[in-house]
Coordinates of C-alpha atoms in Angstrom, one line a residue:
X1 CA -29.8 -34.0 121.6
X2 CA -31.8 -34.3 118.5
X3 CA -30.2 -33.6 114.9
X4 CA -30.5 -29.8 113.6
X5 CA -31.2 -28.6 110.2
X6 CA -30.6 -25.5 108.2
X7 CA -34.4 -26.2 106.8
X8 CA -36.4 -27.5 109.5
X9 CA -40.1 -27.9 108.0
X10 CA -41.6 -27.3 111.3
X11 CA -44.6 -24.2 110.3
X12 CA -45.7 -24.3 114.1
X13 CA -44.7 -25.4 117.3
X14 CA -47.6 -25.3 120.2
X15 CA -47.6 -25.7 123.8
X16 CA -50.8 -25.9 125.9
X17 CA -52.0 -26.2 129.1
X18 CA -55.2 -26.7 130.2
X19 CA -56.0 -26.7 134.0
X20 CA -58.1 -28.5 136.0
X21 CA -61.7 -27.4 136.7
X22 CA -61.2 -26.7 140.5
X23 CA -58.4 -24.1 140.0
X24 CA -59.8 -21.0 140.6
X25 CA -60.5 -18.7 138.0
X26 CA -62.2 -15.0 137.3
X27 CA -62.8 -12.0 135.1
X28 CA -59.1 -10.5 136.1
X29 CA -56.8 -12.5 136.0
X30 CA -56.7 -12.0 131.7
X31 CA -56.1 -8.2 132.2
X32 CA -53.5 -9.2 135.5
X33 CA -51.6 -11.8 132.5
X34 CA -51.2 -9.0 130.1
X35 CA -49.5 -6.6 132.4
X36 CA -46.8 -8.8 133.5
X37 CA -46.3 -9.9 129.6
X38 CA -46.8 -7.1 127.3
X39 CA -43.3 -6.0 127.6
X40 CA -42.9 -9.0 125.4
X41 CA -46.2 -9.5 123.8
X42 CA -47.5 -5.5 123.0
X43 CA -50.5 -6.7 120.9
X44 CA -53.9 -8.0 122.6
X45 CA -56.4 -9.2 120.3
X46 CA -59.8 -10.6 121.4
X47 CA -61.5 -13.7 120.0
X48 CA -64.3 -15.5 120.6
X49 CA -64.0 -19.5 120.5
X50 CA -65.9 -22.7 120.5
X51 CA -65.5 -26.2 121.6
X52 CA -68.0 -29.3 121.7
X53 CA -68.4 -30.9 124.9
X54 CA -69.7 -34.6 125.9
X55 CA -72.1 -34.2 128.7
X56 CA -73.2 -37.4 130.3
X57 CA -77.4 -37.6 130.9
X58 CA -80.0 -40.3 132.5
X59 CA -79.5 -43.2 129.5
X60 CA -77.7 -41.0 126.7
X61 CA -75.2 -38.7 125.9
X62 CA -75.3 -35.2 125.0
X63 CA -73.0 -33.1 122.7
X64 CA -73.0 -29.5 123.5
X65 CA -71.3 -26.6 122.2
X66 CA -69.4 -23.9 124.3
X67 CA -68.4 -20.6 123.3
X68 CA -65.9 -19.0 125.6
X69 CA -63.5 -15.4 125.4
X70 CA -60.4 -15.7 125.1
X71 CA -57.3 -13.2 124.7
X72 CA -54.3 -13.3 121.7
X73 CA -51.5 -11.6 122.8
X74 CA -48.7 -11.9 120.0
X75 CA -45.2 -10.4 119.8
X76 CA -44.3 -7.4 117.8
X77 CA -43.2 -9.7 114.5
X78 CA -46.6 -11.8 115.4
X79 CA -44.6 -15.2 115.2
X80 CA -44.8 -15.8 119.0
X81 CA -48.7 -16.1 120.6
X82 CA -50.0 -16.1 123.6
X83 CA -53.1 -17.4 124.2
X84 CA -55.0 -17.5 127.3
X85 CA -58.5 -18.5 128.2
X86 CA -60.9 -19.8 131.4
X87 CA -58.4 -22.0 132.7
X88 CA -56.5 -22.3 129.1
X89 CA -53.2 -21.1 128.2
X90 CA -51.3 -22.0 125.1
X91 CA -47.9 -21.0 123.7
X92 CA -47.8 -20.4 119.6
X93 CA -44.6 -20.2 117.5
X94 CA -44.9 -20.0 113.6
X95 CA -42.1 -20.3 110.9
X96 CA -39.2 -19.5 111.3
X97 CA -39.5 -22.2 114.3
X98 CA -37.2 -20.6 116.6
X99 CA -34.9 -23.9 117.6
X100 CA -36.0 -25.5 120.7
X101 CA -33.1 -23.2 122.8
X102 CA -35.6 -20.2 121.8
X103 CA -39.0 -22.3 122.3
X104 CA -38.5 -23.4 125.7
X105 CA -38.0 -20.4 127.3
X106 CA -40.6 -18.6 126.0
X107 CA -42.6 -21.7 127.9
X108 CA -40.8 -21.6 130.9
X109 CA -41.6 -17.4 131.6
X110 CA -44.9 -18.0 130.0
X111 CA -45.5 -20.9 132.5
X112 CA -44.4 -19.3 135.4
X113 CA -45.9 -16.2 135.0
X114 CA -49.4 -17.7 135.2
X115 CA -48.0 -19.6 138.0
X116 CA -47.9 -15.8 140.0
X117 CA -51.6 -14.7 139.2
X118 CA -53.2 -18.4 139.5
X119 CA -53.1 -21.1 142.1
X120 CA -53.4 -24.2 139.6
X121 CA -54.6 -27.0 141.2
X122 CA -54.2 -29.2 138.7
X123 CA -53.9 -30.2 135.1
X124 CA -56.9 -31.8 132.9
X125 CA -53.9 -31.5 130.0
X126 CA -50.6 -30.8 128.8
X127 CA -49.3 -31.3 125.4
X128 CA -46.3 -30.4 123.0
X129 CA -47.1 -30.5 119.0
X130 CA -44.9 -29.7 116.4
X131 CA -46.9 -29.5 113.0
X132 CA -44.7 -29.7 109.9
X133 CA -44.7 -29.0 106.1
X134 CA -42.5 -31.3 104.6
X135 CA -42.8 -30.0 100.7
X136 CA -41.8 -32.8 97.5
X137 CA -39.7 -31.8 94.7
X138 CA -41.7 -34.5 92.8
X139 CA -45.2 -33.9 91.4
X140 CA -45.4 -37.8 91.5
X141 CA -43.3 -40.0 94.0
X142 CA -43.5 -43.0 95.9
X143 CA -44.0 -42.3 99.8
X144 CA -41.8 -44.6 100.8
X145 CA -38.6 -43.0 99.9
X146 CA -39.0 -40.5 102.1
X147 CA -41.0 -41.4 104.7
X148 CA -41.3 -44.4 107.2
X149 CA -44.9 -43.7 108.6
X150 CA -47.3 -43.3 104.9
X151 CA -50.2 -45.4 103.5
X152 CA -49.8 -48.6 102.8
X153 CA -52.5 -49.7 99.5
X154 CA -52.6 -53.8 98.8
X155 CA -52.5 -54.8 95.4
X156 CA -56.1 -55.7 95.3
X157 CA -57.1 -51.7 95.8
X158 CA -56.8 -48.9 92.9
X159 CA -52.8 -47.4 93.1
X160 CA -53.8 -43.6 92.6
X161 CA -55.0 -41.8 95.4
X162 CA -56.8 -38.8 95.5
X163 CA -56.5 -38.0 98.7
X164 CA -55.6 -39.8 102.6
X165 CA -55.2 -39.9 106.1
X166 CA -53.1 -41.8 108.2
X167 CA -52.6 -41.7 111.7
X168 CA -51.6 -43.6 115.0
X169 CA -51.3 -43.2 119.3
X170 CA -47.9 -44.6 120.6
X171 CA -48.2 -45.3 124.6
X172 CA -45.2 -43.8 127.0
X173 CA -44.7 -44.2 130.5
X174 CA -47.1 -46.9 131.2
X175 CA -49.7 -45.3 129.4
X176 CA -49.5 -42.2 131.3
X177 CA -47.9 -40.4 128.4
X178 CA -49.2 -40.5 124.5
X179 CA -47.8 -39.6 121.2
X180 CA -50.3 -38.5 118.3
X181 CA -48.9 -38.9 115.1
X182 CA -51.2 -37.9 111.7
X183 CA -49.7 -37.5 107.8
X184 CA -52.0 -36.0 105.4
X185 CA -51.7 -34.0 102.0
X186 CA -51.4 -30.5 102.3
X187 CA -54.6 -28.0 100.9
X188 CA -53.0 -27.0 97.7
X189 CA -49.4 -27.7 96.7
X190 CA -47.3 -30.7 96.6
X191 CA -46.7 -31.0 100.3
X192 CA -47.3 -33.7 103.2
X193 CA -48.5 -32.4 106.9
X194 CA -46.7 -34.3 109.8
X195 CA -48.4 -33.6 112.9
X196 CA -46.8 -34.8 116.5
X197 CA -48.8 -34.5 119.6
X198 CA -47.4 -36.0 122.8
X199 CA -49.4 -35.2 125.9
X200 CA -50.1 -35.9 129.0
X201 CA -54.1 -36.1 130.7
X202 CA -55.2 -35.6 134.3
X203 CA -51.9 -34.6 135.8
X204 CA -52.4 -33.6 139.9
X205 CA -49.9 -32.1 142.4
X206 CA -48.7 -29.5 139.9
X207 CA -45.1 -27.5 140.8
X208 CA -43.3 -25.3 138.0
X209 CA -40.5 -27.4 137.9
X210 CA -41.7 -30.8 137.3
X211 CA -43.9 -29.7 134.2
X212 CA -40.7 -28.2 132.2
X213 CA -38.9 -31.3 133.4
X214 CA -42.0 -32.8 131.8
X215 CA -41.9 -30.4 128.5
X216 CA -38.1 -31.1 128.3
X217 CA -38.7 -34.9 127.9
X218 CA -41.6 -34.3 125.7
X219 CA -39.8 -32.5 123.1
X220 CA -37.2 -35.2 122.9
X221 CA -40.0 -37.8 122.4
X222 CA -41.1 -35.8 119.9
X223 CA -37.4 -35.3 118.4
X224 CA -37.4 -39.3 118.0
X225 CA -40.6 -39.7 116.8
X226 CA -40.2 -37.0 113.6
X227 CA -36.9 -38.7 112.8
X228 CA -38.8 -42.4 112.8
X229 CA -41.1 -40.9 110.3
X230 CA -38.5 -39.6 107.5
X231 CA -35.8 -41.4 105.2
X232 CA -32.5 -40.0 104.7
X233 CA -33.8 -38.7 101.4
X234 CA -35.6 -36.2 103.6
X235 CA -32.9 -35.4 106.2
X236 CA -30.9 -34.6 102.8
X237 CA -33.3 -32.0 101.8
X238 CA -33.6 -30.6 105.7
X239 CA -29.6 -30.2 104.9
X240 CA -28.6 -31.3 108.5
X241 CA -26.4 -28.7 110.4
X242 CA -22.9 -29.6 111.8

């Protein structure tokens, strides 16, 4: 079990799945979805969305962009969202993050739910991300008193930075599992962005239970890696919970 805090900086917590390109999919199963959900999700939006895709040719490859419908269902305060695409579904939970006891099993019914209408065959991805807004008292201050993961400029190169990026991909499980981890500024304001992705490609032989076994273990990845990334100075400011 992970520490809590009074002032978690999480903005937005996401879950996705996206299945494999063999699992059957059509025109109704969108409409089916929102029946067995709108009891907890009343509000269906429509959206149109694009993604770039690699495709391998003779000597070259090719980037092409694909534009595909997809449906927003959100809750009636629109913090929780639902979205669901051709063989995409993904779970949305926006400040205030909801602890992980209220995450989860929004997931789990979520999850299952598709389970009933869809005969997934296999899974081409699954990830958890947590993306956080961790804001500085300071207008100037030195990253390393409060995080553990921030640039690092040699004394050779100019000390005032205008702007920066850093990120790295921790291995799990034999490489089977990775970890995402990114800090950059925040657009306007004196604020850092912490984004955690830990996901797993290419998973086959897909049952309910395994892949919130999965999403369990995930989180607490996930848990370990935020708390690697921060000082105490920050955990102050989170005001941890008893």
């Amino acid at each position: 079990m992970g520490r809590k805090y009074k002032n978690p900086p999480v903005v937005e917590a996401v879950c996705e799945f996206r299945l494999s390109q063999n699992t059957p999919w059509d025109l109704t199963v969108p409409g089916i979805f929102y029946e067995k959900i709108r009891e907890h999700f009343p509000h269906r939006e429509q959206r149109v969305a694009s993604e770039v895709e690699l495709a391998h040719e003779p000597q070259s490859f090719q980037q092409r962009i694909r534009t595909f419908e997809h449906i927003l269902l959100l809750s009636e305060d629109r913090k929780r969202i639902v979205q669901l695409g051709p063989r995409l579904l993904v779970i949305n939970v926006l400040r205030p993050y909801p602890t992980w006891q209220g995450f989860k099993p929004i997931i789990e019914k979520v999850w299952k739910i598709l389970l009933e209408i869809v005969e997934v065959k296999g899974l081409e991805r699954i990830g958890l991300r947590y993306i956080n807004e961790i804001k500085i008292p300071e207008q100037t201050f030195e990253p390393e008193e409060y995080f553990e993961f921030y640039p690092y400029i040699g004394k050779g190169l100019p000390q005032k930075l205008a702007s920066f990026i850093v990120g790295a991909e921790f291995l799990y499980e034999g490489e089977d599992d990775r970890c995402r981890l990114q800090l950059t500024p925040a657009i306007g304001g004196n604020a850092l962005i912490l984004d955690i992705d830990y996901f797993l490609t290419n998973l086959q032989n897909v049952n309910s239970e395994w892949v919130m076994d999965w999403i369990e273990k995930a989180h607490s990845r996930v848990e370990e890696i935020f708390e690697g990334c921060i000082t105490d100075k920050l955990r102050a400011m989170f005001e941890e919970a008893s």
